[in-house]
Amino acid sequence: MIPFPIQVFFYRLFMLALKLSTKILNFRQPELHTGPGSSLKLCEAIAGSGVKRLLVVSDAMLVKIGLLQPMLDRLKALDVHTVLYDGVQPDPTIEQIETGLALLKREQCTAILAIGGGSSMDAAKVIAARATNPHKIAWMAGLMRILFKPMPLYVVPTTAGTGSEVTIAAVVSDPANTRKFAIMDPKLVPVGAALDGQLMTGLPPPITAATGMDALTHAVEAYISRNATAATDAEALEATRLIMQNLPRAMADGSDLDARQNMALASYKAGVAFTTAGVGYVHAISHNFGARYHVPHGLANAIVLPYVLDYSKPACTRRLAELAEAGGLRQGSETETELADRFVSHIRALNEQFKIPQKVEKLRAEDVPAITDAALKEAHWTYAVPRYMDRPTCETLVRQMLA
């Protein structure tokens, strides 16, 4: 077995090569429409592109409450025939995606519109890729394994958290193997997106909190990543500022349209940041809580974040202090260490304020070794974490979350 210090050395060399490659790739962003009512502007852009048959991917609850209806009506008025697939559930599975693909082919749709949270957008991304590629979904797992350009995809996020409207990634659940895996390819970035805060004013507080903390996790992990650049730093710091200012407002008054719109923008900016800089151990661990226990992704990230930051802090004290500054947490002449500590403490305080637990209630002691192995397999040689974690350390950290 390779000694741990040598593992770290080669890991950092690989991360340096990855950083150089991401600079060369220069990921594109979708054509963006912003502000209340921008979802209808996106409908006009879809019609203007010549699309006549459109698969709309969403979930049954959003359809039931009528959130999609204004967009469906506008598309109909623009002579775009829509085919609705509302079979997406949290943590979309291979089976759900294949069902959507079959409907797309049967109805001869030529483009896709996703309306919903990260699950709907991720499912739509993979449907779009499967529509033009011969390989099965599991084969696409990992980096740059989509051979041909996906079918045109447009997205309207209805939560402010995942940033999937701008990222190169889609996360898929594989229940048969008790795992989640990510498909990561620049080809998955949607053609167009709308950030319409008006669609988010009815979100209940638990979803607002979990998705908001998800966006904060993206910003934080991007900022402390060894792959961070000046461009990703600017996006991550601005996202952090917006979240710290607006998430408590959105929690206090869900109808605060200004706060909702700012949170939508923060989620987008955090997505831009982590698309290039990547995420880290928080996501690697929380993905496994989702795969094994169906813990919602944003909630899992919120729980795991302070534990990982406590471990990572010695390697990124200055960066955490800068995040504290961006979040308005400086009170006087605190040192970098004091500010870094305050930032992590503030995250714990936000979790407590939003009634997010400190532990994972469903976590079982006997599952910890398998969760640890899967998390490290995902993180190492994928994420440019600031401080490398060996297996015993990771297992100890996961055990801290036992209820």
CSV table of C-alpha atoms in Angstrom, one decimal:
chain,number,residue,atom,x,y,z
A,1,MET,CA,0.0,0.0,0.0
A,2,ILE,CA,1.3,3.5,-0.9
A,3,PRO,CA,2.2,5.5,2.2
A,4,PHE,CA,-0.2,8.3,3.0
A,5,PRO,CA,2.3,11.2,2.4
A,6,ILE,CA,3.1,9.9,-1.1
A,7,GLN,CA,-0.6,9.6,-1.8
A,8,VAL,CA,-1.0,13.2,-0.9
A,9,PHE,CA,1.9,14.2,-3.1
A,10,PHE,CA,0.6,12.5,-6.2
A,11,TYR,CA,-3.0,13.6,-5.5
A,12,ARG,CA,-1.8,17.3,-5.4
A,13,LEU,CA,0.1,16.8,-8.7
A,14,PHE,CA,-3.1,15.5,-10.3
A,15,MET,CA,-5.1,18.4,-8.9
A,16,LEU,CA,-2.7,20.9,-10.4
A,17,ALA,CA,-3.1,19.2,-13.8
A,18,LEU,CA,-6.9,19.3,-13.3
A,19,LYS,CA,-6.7,23.1,-12.5
A,20,LEU,CA,-4.8,23.8,-15.7
A,21,SER,CA,-7.2,21.8,-17.8
A,22,THR,CA,-10.3,23.6,-16.4
A,23,LYS,CA,-8.7,26.9,-17.3
A,24,ILE,CA,-8.2,25.7,-20.9
A,25,LEU,CA,-11.8,24.4,-21.1
A,26,ASN,CA,-13.4,27.8,-20.1
A,27,PHE,CA,-16.9,26.4,-19.5
A,28,ARG,CA,-19.7,28.3,-21.2
A,29,GLN,CA,-22.8,29.6,-19.5
A,30,PRO,CA,-26.5,29.4,-20.6
A,31,GLU,CA,-28.2,32.4,-22.2
A,32,LEU,CA,-29.7,33.9,-19.1
A,33,HIS,CA,-33.0,35.6,-18.4
A,34,THR,CA,-33.5,37.1,-14.9
A,35,GLY,CA,-36.1,38.8,-12.8
A,36,PRO,CA,-39.8,38.2,-12.1
A,37,GLY,CA,-41.6,36.9,-15.2
A,38,SER,CA,-38.3,35.8,-16.9
A,39,SER,CA,-39.6,32.3,-17.2
A,40,LEU,CA,-42.1,33.5,-19.8
A,41,LYS,CA,-39.3,35.3,-21.6
A,42,LEU,CA,-37.5,32.0,-21.8
A,43,CYS,CA,-40.6,30.5,-23.4
A,44,GLU,CA,-40.4,33.1,-26.1
A,45,ALA,CA,-36.8,32.3,-26.7
A,46,ILE,CA,-37.6,28.6,-27.1
A,47,ALA,CA,-40.3,29.3,-29.6
A,48,GLY,CA,-37.9,31.7,-31.4
A,49,SER,CA,-35.4,29.0,-31.8
A,50,GLY,CA,-37.8,27.0,-34.0
A,51,VAL,CA,-38.8,24.3,-31.5
A,52,LYS,CA,-42.3,22.9,-32.2
A,53,ARG,CA,-42.4,19.8,-30.0
A,54,LEU,CA,-41.0,20.2,-26.5
A,55,LEU,CA,-40.6,17.7,-23.6
A,56,VAL,CA,-41.3,19.4,-20.3
A,57,VAL,CA,-39.7,17.7,-17.4
A,58,SER,CA,-40.9,18.4,-13.9
A,59,ASP,CA,-42.4,16.7,-10.8
A,60,ALA,CA,-46.0,15.9,-10.0
A,61,MET,CA,-46.3,18.4,-7.1
A,62,LEU,CA,-45.4,21.4,-9.2
A,63,VAL,CA,-47.9,20.3,-11.8
A,64,LYS,CA,-50.6,19.9,-9.1
A,65,ILE,CA,-50.1,23.3,-7.6
A,66,GLY,CA,-50.3,24.9,-11.1
A,67,LEU,CA,-46.8,26.4,-11.1
A,68,LEU,CA,-46.1,25.3,-14.7
A,69,GLN,CA,-49.4,26.5,-16.1
A,70,PRO,CA,-48.4,30.0,-17.1
A,71,MET,CA,-45.4,28.7,-19.0
A,72,LEU,CA,-47.4,25.9,-20.7
A,73,ASP,CA,-50.1,28.5,-21.7
A,74,ARG,CA,-47.4,30.8,-23.1
A,75,LEU,CA,-45.8,28.0,-25.1
A,76,LYS,CA,-49.1,27.0,-26.5
A,77,ALA,CA,-49.8,30.5,-27.6
A,78,LEU,CA,-46.5,30.5,-29.3
A,79,ASP,CA,-47.4,27.4,-31.2
A,80,VAL,CA,-45.1,25.1,-29.3
A,81,HIS,CA,-46.6,21.7,-28.6
A,82,THR,CA,-45.7,20.5,-25.1
A,83,VAL,CA,-45.4,16.9,-23.8
A,84,LEU,CA,-45.4,16.7,-20.0
A,85,TYR,CA,-43.2,14.3,-18.1
A,86,ASP,CA,-43.8,14.7,-14.4
A,87,GLY,CA,-42.4,11.4,-13.1
A,88,VAL,CA,-39.2,12.9,-11.6
A,89,GLN,CA,-38.8,12.3,-7.9
A,90,PRO,CA,-36.1,13.5,-5.5
A,91,ASP,CA,-32.8,11.8,-6.4
A,92,PRO,CA,-33.8,10.8,-9.9
A,93,THR,CA,-33.1,7.2,-10.8
A,94,ILE,CA,-31.9,5.6,-14.0
A,95,GLU,CA,-35.4,4.1,-14.4
A,96,GLN,CA,-37.1,7.5,-14.2
A,97,ILE,CA,-34.7,9.0,-16.7
A,98,GLU,CA,-35.2,6.2,-19.2
A,99,THR,CA,-39.0,6.6,-18.8
A,100,GLY,CA,-38.7,10.2,-19.8
A,101,LEU,CA,-36.4,9.3,-22.7
A,102,ALA,CA,-38.9,6.8,-24.0
A,103,LEU,CA,-41.7,9.5,-23.9
A,104,LEU,CA,-39.4,12.0,-25.7
A,105,LYS,CA,-38.8,9.5,-28.5
A,106,ARG,CA,-42.4,8.4,-28.8
A,107,GLU,CA,-43.6,12.0,-29.0
A,108,GLN,CA,-40.8,13.1,-31.4
A,109,CYS,CA,-39.7,16.0,-29.3
A,110,THR,CA,-36.7,18.0,-30.4
A,111,ALA,CA,-35.9,20.0,-27.3
A,112,ILE,CA,-36.4,19.8,-23.5
A,113,LEU,CA,-37.5,22.3,-20.8
A,114,ALA,CA,-36.9,21.4,-17.2
A,115,ILE,CA,-39.0,23.2,-14.6
A,116,GLY,CA,-38.2,22.4,-10.9
A,117,GLY,CA,-35.4,21.8,-8.5
A,118,GLY,CA,-32.1,20.1,-9.0
A,119,SER,CA,-33.8,16.7,-9.5
A,120,SER,CA,-35.8,17.8,-12.5
A,121,MET,CA,-32.9,19.6,-14.0
A,122,ASP,CA,-30.5,16.7,-13.5
A,123,ALA,CA,-33.0,14.2,-15.0
A,124,ALA,CA,-33.5,16.5,-18.0
A,125,LYS,CA,-29.8,16.9,-18.6
A,126,VAL,CA,-29.4,13.1,-18.7
A,127,ILE,CA,-32.4,12.6,-20.9
A,128,ALA,CA,-31.0,15.2,-23.3
A,129,ALA,CA,-27.6,13.4,-23.4
A,130,ARG,CA,-29.2,9.9,-23.8
A,131,ALA,CA,-31.3,11.3,-26.7
A,132,THR,CA,-28.2,11.8,-28.9
A,133,ASN,CA,-25.8,9.3,-27.5
A,134,PRO,CA,-25.7,5.5,-27.8
A,135,HIS,CA,-24.4,4.6,-24.3
A,136,LYS,CA,-26.3,3.7,-21.2
A,137,ILE,CA,-26.5,6.1,-18.3
A,138,ALA,CA,-24.1,4.3,-16.0
A,139,TRP,CA,-21.5,4.3,-18.8
A,140,MET,CA,-21.6,8.2,-18.8
A,141,ALA,CA,-20.6,8.4,-15.1
A,142,GLY,CA,-17.5,10.4,-14.4
A,143,LEU,CA,-15.7,13.1,-16.4
A,144,MET,CA,-16.2,13.9,-20.1
A,145,ARG,CA,-17.9,10.7,-21.2
A,146,ILE,CA,-20.7,12.2,-23.4
A,147,LEU,CA,-19.6,11.8,-27.0
A,148,PHE,CA,-22.2,13.8,-28.9
A,149,LYS,CA,-23.9,17.2,-28.2
A,150,PRO,CA,-27.1,16.6,-26.2
A,151,MET,CA,-30.5,17.7,-27.4
A,152,PRO,CA,-31.2,21.4,-26.7
A,153,LEU,CA,-32.1,21.9,-23.1
A,154,TYR,CA,-33.7,24.9,-21.3
A,155,VAL,CA,-34.2,25.1,-17.6
A,156,VAL,CA,-36.2,27.1,-15.0
A,157,PRO,CA,-35.1,26.4,-11.4
A,158,THR,CA,-37.9,26.7,-8.9
A,159,THR,CA,-35.6,26.4,-5.9
A,160,ALA,CA,-32.4,28.5,-5.1
A,161,GLY,CA,-29.8,25.9,-4.2
A,162,THR,CA,-28.5,23.4,-6.7
A,163,GLY,CA,-27.2,25.7,-9.4
A,164,SER,CA,-27.8,22.9,-11.9
A,165,GLU,CA,-29.0,25.5,-14.4
A,166,VAL,CA,-25.4,26.4,-15.0
A,167,THR,CA,-23.3,23.4,-14.0
A,168,ILE,CA,-21.7,20.7,-16.1
A,169,ALA,CA,-22.9,18.0,-13.7
A,170,ALA,CA,-26.0,15.8,-13.3
A,171,VAL,CA,-26.4,13.4,-10.3
A,172,VAL,CA,-28.1,10.1,-10.8
A,173,SER,CA,-29.3,7.6,-8.3
A,174,ASP,CA,-28.6,3.9,-8.8
A,175,PRO,CA,-30.8,2.1,-6.2
A,176,ALA,CA,-29.8,-1.3,-7.4
A,177,ASN,CA,-26.2,-0.6,-6.3
A,178,THR,CA,-27.1,1.7,-3.4
A,179,ARG,CA,-25.2,4.6,-4.9
A,180,LYS,CA,-25.3,8.0,-6.5
A,181,PHE,CA,-23.0,9.0,-9.3
A,182,ALA,CA,-22.3,12.2,-11.1
A,183,ILE,CA,-22.1,12.6,-14.9
A,184,MET,CA,-19.8,15.6,-15.6
A,185,ASP,CA,-19.3,17.1,-19.0
A,186,PRO,CA,-19.4,20.7,-20.3
A,187,LYS,CA,-21.9,19.5,-22.9
A,188,LEU,CA,-24.5,19.3,-20.1
A,189,VAL,CA,-24.7,23.0,-19.6
A,190,PRO,CA,-28.2,24.1,-20.7
A,191,VAL,CA,-28.7,26.4,-23.8
A,192,GLY,CA,-30.9,28.8,-21.8
A,193,ALA,CA,-32.1,29.4,-18.3
A,194,ALA,CA,-34.5,31.7,-16.4
A,195,LEU,CA,-34.0,32.9,-12.8
A,196,ASP,CA,-37.5,33.9,-11.9
A,197,GLY,CA,-37.8,34.6,-8.1
A,198,GLN,CA,-41.5,34.9,-8.4
A,199,LEU,CA,-41.7,31.1,-8.8
A,200,MET,CA,-40.0,30.6,-5.5
A,201,THR,CA,-42.2,32.8,-3.2
A,202,GLY,CA,-44.3,29.8,-2.2
A,203,LEU,CA,-41.5,27.5,-1.1
A,204,PRO,CA,-42.0,26.3,2.5
A,205,PRO,CA,-39.3,27.2,5.1
A,206,PRO,CA,-37.7,23.7,5.3
A,207,ILE,CA,-37.1,23.6,1.5
A,208,THR,CA,-35.9,27.2,1.5
A,209,ALA,CA,-33.4,26.5,4.3
A,210,ALA,CA,-32.1,23.2,2.8
A,211,THR,CA,-31.7,24.6,-0.7
A,212,GLY,CA,-30.2,27.8,0.5
A,213,MET,CA,-27.6,26.0,2.6
A,214,ASP,CA,-26.9,23.8,-0.5
A,215,ALA,CA,-26.0,27.0,-2.4
A,216,LEU,CA,-23.8,28.1,0.5
A,217,THR,CA,-22.0,24.8,0.5
A,218,HIS,CA,-21.3,25.2,-3.3
A,219,ALA,CA,-19.8,28.6,-2.7
A,220,VAL,CA,-17.7,27.6,0.3
A,221,GLU,CA,-16.3,24.4,-1.2
A,222,ALA,CA,-15.5,26.2,-4.5
A,223,TYR,CA,-13.7,29.0,-2.6
A,224,ILE,CA,-11.6,26.7,-0.5
A,225,SER,CA,-10.8,24.4,-3.4
A,226,ARG,CA,-7.3,24.1,-4.7
A,227,ASN,CA,-8.8,24.6,-8.2
A,228,ALA,CA,-10.1,28.0,-7.3
A,229,THR,CA,-9.3,30.9,-9.7
A,230,ALA,CA,-9.7,34.6,-9.5
A,231,ALA,CA,-12.9,34.3,-11.5
A,232,THR,CA,-14.4,31.5,-9.3
A,233,ASP,CA,-13.4,33.4,-6.2
A,234,ALA,CA,-15.4,36.5,-7.3
A,235,GLU,CA,-18.5,34.4,-7.9
A,236,ALA,CA,-18.1,32.4,-4.7
A,237,LEU,CA,-17.6,35.5,-2.5
A,238,GLU,CA,-20.6,37.3,-4.1
A,239,ALA,CA,-22.8,34.2,-3.7
A,240,THR,CA,-21.8,34.0,0.0
A,241,ARG,CA,-22.6,37.7,0.5
A,242,LEU,CA,-26.0,37.3,-1.1
A,243,ILE,CA,-26.9,34.1,0.8
A,244,MET,CA,-25.9,35.6,4.2
A,245,GLN,CA,-28.0,38.7,3.6
A,246,ASN,CA,-31.0,37.1,1.9
A,247,LEU,CA,-31.5,33.6,3.2
A,248,PRO,CA,-32.7,34.7,6.7
A,249,ARG,CA,-35.0,37.2,5.0
A,250,ALA,CA,-36.5,34.5,2.7
A,251,MET,CA,-36.9,32.3,5.8
A,252,ALA,CA,-38.7,35.1,7.7
A,253,ASP,CA,-40.9,36.1,4.8
A,254,GLY,CA,-41.3,33.7,2.0
A,255,SER,CA,-43.1,36.3,-0.1
A,256,ASP,CA,-40.1,38.7,0.0
A,257,LEU,CA,-39.6,38.8,-3.8
A,258,ASP,CA,-36.3,40.7,-3.6
A,259,ALA,CA,-34.8,38.1,-1.2
A,260,ARG,CA,-36.0,35.3,-3.4
A,261,GLN,CA,-34.5,36.9,-6.6
A,262,ASN,CA,-31.2,37.5,-4.8
A,263,MET,CA,-31.2,33.9,-3.6
A,264,ALA,CA,-31.8,32.7,-7.2
A,265,LEU,CA,-28.8,34.8,-8.3
A,266,ALA,CA,-26.7,33.5,-5.5
A,267,SER,CA,-27.4,29.9,-6.4
A,268,TYR,CA,-26.5,30.6,-10.0
A,269,LYS,CA,-23.2,32.3,-9.0
A,270,ALA,CA,-22.3,29.5,-6.6
A,271,GLY,CA,-23.0,27.1,-9.5
A,272,VAL,CA,-20.7,29.0,-11.8
A,273,ALA,CA,-18.0,28.9,-9.1
A,274,PHE,CA,-18.1,25.2,-8.4
A,275,THR,CA,-18.4,24.2,-12.1
A,276,THR,CA,-14.8,25.2,-12.5
A,277,ALA,CA,-13.4,25.0,-8.9
A,278,GLY,CA,-15.3,21.8,-8.0
A,279,VAL,CA,-16.7,20.8,-4.6
A,280,GLY,CA,-15.2,18.5,-1.9
A,281,TYR,CA,-15.7,16.1,1.0
A,282,VAL,CA,-19.1,17.6,2.0
A,283,HIS,CA,-20.6,16.5,-1.3
A,284,ALA,CA,-18.8,13.2,-1.3
A,285,ILE,CA,-20.2,12.3,2.1
A,286,SER,CA,-23.7,13.8,1.6
A,287,HIS,CA,-24.2,12.0,-1.7
A,288,ASN,CA,-23.9,8.7,0.2
A,289,PHE,CA,-26.4,9.8,2.8
A,290,GLY,CA,-28.8,10.5,0.0
A,291,ALA,CA,-28.1,7.2,-1.8
A,292,ARG,CA,-28.4,5.1,1.3
A,293,TYR,CA,-31.0,6.9,3.4
A,294,HIS,CA,-32.7,9.3,0.9
A,295,VAL,CA,-31.6,12.3,2.9
A,296,PRO,CA,-32.4,15.4,0.7
A,297,HIS,CA,-29.2,16.6,-0.8
A,298,GLY,CA,-29.3,20.2,0.5
A,299,LEU,CA,-30.2,19.0,4.0
A,300,ALA,CA,-27.3,16.5,3.9
A,301,ASN,CA,-24.9,19.2,2.8
A,302,ALA,CA,-26.0,21.5,5.6
A,303,ILE,CA,-25.4,18.9,8.2
A,304,VAL,CA,-22.0,17.8,6.9
A,305,LEU,CA,-20.6,21.2,6.1
A,306,PRO,CA,-19.4,22.4,9.5
A,307,TYR,CA,-17.8,19.0,10.3
A,308,VAL,CA,-15.7,19.1,7.1
A,309,LEU,CA,-14.8,22.7,7.6
A,310,ASP,CA,-13.6,22.0,11.1
A,311,TYR,CA,-11.3,19.3,9.6
A,312,SER,CA,-10.2,21.5,6.6
A,313,LYS,CA,-9.6,24.7,8.6
A,314,PRO,CA,-5.9,24.3,9.2
A,315,ALA,CA,-5.3,24.2,5.5
A,316,CYS,CA,-7.7,27.1,4.5
A,317,THR,CA,-7.9,29.4,7.5
A,318,ARG,CA,-7.3,32.5,5.4
A,319,ARG,CA,-9.9,31.5,2.8
A,320,LEU,CA,-12.5,30.9,5.5
A,321,ALA,CA,-11.7,34.3,7.0
A,322,GLU,CA,-12.3,35.9,3.7
A,323,LEU,CA,-15.6,34.1,3.4
A,324,ALA,CA,-16.5,35.5,6.8
A,325,GLU,CA,-15.6,39.0,5.6
A,326,ALA,CA,-17.8,38.6,2.5
A,327,GLY,CA,-20.7,37.4,4.8
A,328,GLY,CA,-20.4,40.5,6.9
A,329,LEU,CA,-19.2,38.7,10.0
A,330,ARG,CA,-16.3,40.9,11.0
A,331,GLN,CA,-17.0,42.9,14.1
A,332,GLY,CA,-13.6,44.5,14.8
A,333,SER,CA,-9.9,43.6,14.4
A,334,GLU,CA,-10.3,39.8,14.6
A,335,THR,CA,-7.4,37.6,13.4
A,336,GLU,CA,-7.8,35.3,10.5
A,337,THR,CA,-8.1,32.4,12.8
A,338,GLU,CA,-10.9,34.1,14.8
A,339,LEU,CA,-12.7,35.0,11.6
A,340,ALA,CA,-12.4,31.4,10.3
A,341,ASP,CA,-13.8,30.1,13.6
A,342,ARG,CA,-16.6,32.6,13.5
A,343,PHE,CA,-17.5,31.5,9.9
A,344,VAL,CA,-17.9,27.9,10.9
A,345,SER,CA,-19.7,28.8,14.1
A,346,HIS,CA,-22.1,31.0,12.1
A,347,ILE,CA,-22.9,28.1,9.8
A,348,ARG,CA,-23.8,26.0,12.9
A,349,ALA,CA,-25.9,28.9,14.2
A,350,LEU,CA,-27.8,29.1,10.8
A,351,ASN,CA,-28.5,25.4,10.9
A,352,GLU,CA,-29.9,25.7,14.4
A,353,GLN,CA,-31.9,28.8,13.4
A,354,PHE,CA,-33.4,26.9,10.4
A,355,LYS,CA,-34.0,23.8,12.5
A,356,ILE,CA,-31.5,21.7,10.6
A,357,PRO,CA,-30.2,18.9,12.8
A,358,GLN,CA,-26.6,18.3,13.8
A,359,LYS,CA,-26.8,14.6,13.2
A,360,VAL,CA,-28.1,12.2,10.5
A,361,GLU,CA,-31.0,10.4,12.3
A,362,LYS,CA,-31.0,7.4,9.9
A,363,LEU,CA,-27.2,6.9,10.0
A,364,ARG,CA,-26.3,3.4,11.3
A,365,ALA,CA,-22.9,2.6,12.8
A,366,GLU,CA,-22.6,-0.5,10.7
A,367,ASP,CA,-22.9,1.5,7.5
A,368,VAL,CA,-20.1,3.9,8.3
A,369,PRO,CA,-17.3,1.9,6.8
A,370,ALA,CA,-19.1,1.5,3.5
A,371,ILE,CA,-20.1,5.2,3.4
A,372,THR,CA,-16.5,6.2,4.1
A,373,ASP,CA,-15.2,4.0,1.3
A,374,ALA,CA,-17.7,5.3,-1.2
A,375,ALA,CA,-17.1,9.0,-0.2
A,376,LEU,CA,-13.3,8.7,-0.5
A,377,LYS,CA,-13.7,6.9,-3.9
A,378,GLU,CA,-15.8,9.8,-5.1
A,379,ALA,CA,-13.6,12.6,-3.7
A,380,HIS,CA,-10.1,11.4,-4.4
A,381,TRP,CA,-8.9,12.1,-8.0
A,382,THR,CA,-12.1,14.2,-8.5
A,383,TYR,CA,-12.2,17.1,-6.0
A,384,ALA,CA,-9.4,19.5,-5.2
A,385,VAL,CA,-9.9,19.5,-1.5
A,386,PRO,CA,-7.8,21.8,0.6
A,387,ARG,CA,-6.8,19.1,3.1
A,388,TYR,CA,-6.5,15.5,2.1
A,389,MET,CA,-8.3,12.9,4.3
A,390,ASP,CA,-7.2,9.4,4.9
A,391,ARG,CA,-9.7,6.6,5.6
A,392,PRO,CA,-9.5,6.5,9.4
A,393,THR,CA,-10.0,10.3,9.6
A,394,CYS,CA,-12.9,10.2,7.2
A,395,GLU,CA,-14.5,7.3,9.2
A,396,THR,CA,-14.1,9.2,12.5
A,397,LEU,CA,-15.7,12.3,10.9
A,398,VAL,CA,-18.7,10.4,9.6
A,399,ARG,CA,-19.2,8.7,13.0
A,400,GLN,CA,-19.5,12.2,14.6
A,401,MET,CA,-22.8,12.5,12.8
A,402,LEU,CA,-24.4,9.4,14.4
A,403,ALA,CA,-27.5,10.4,16.3
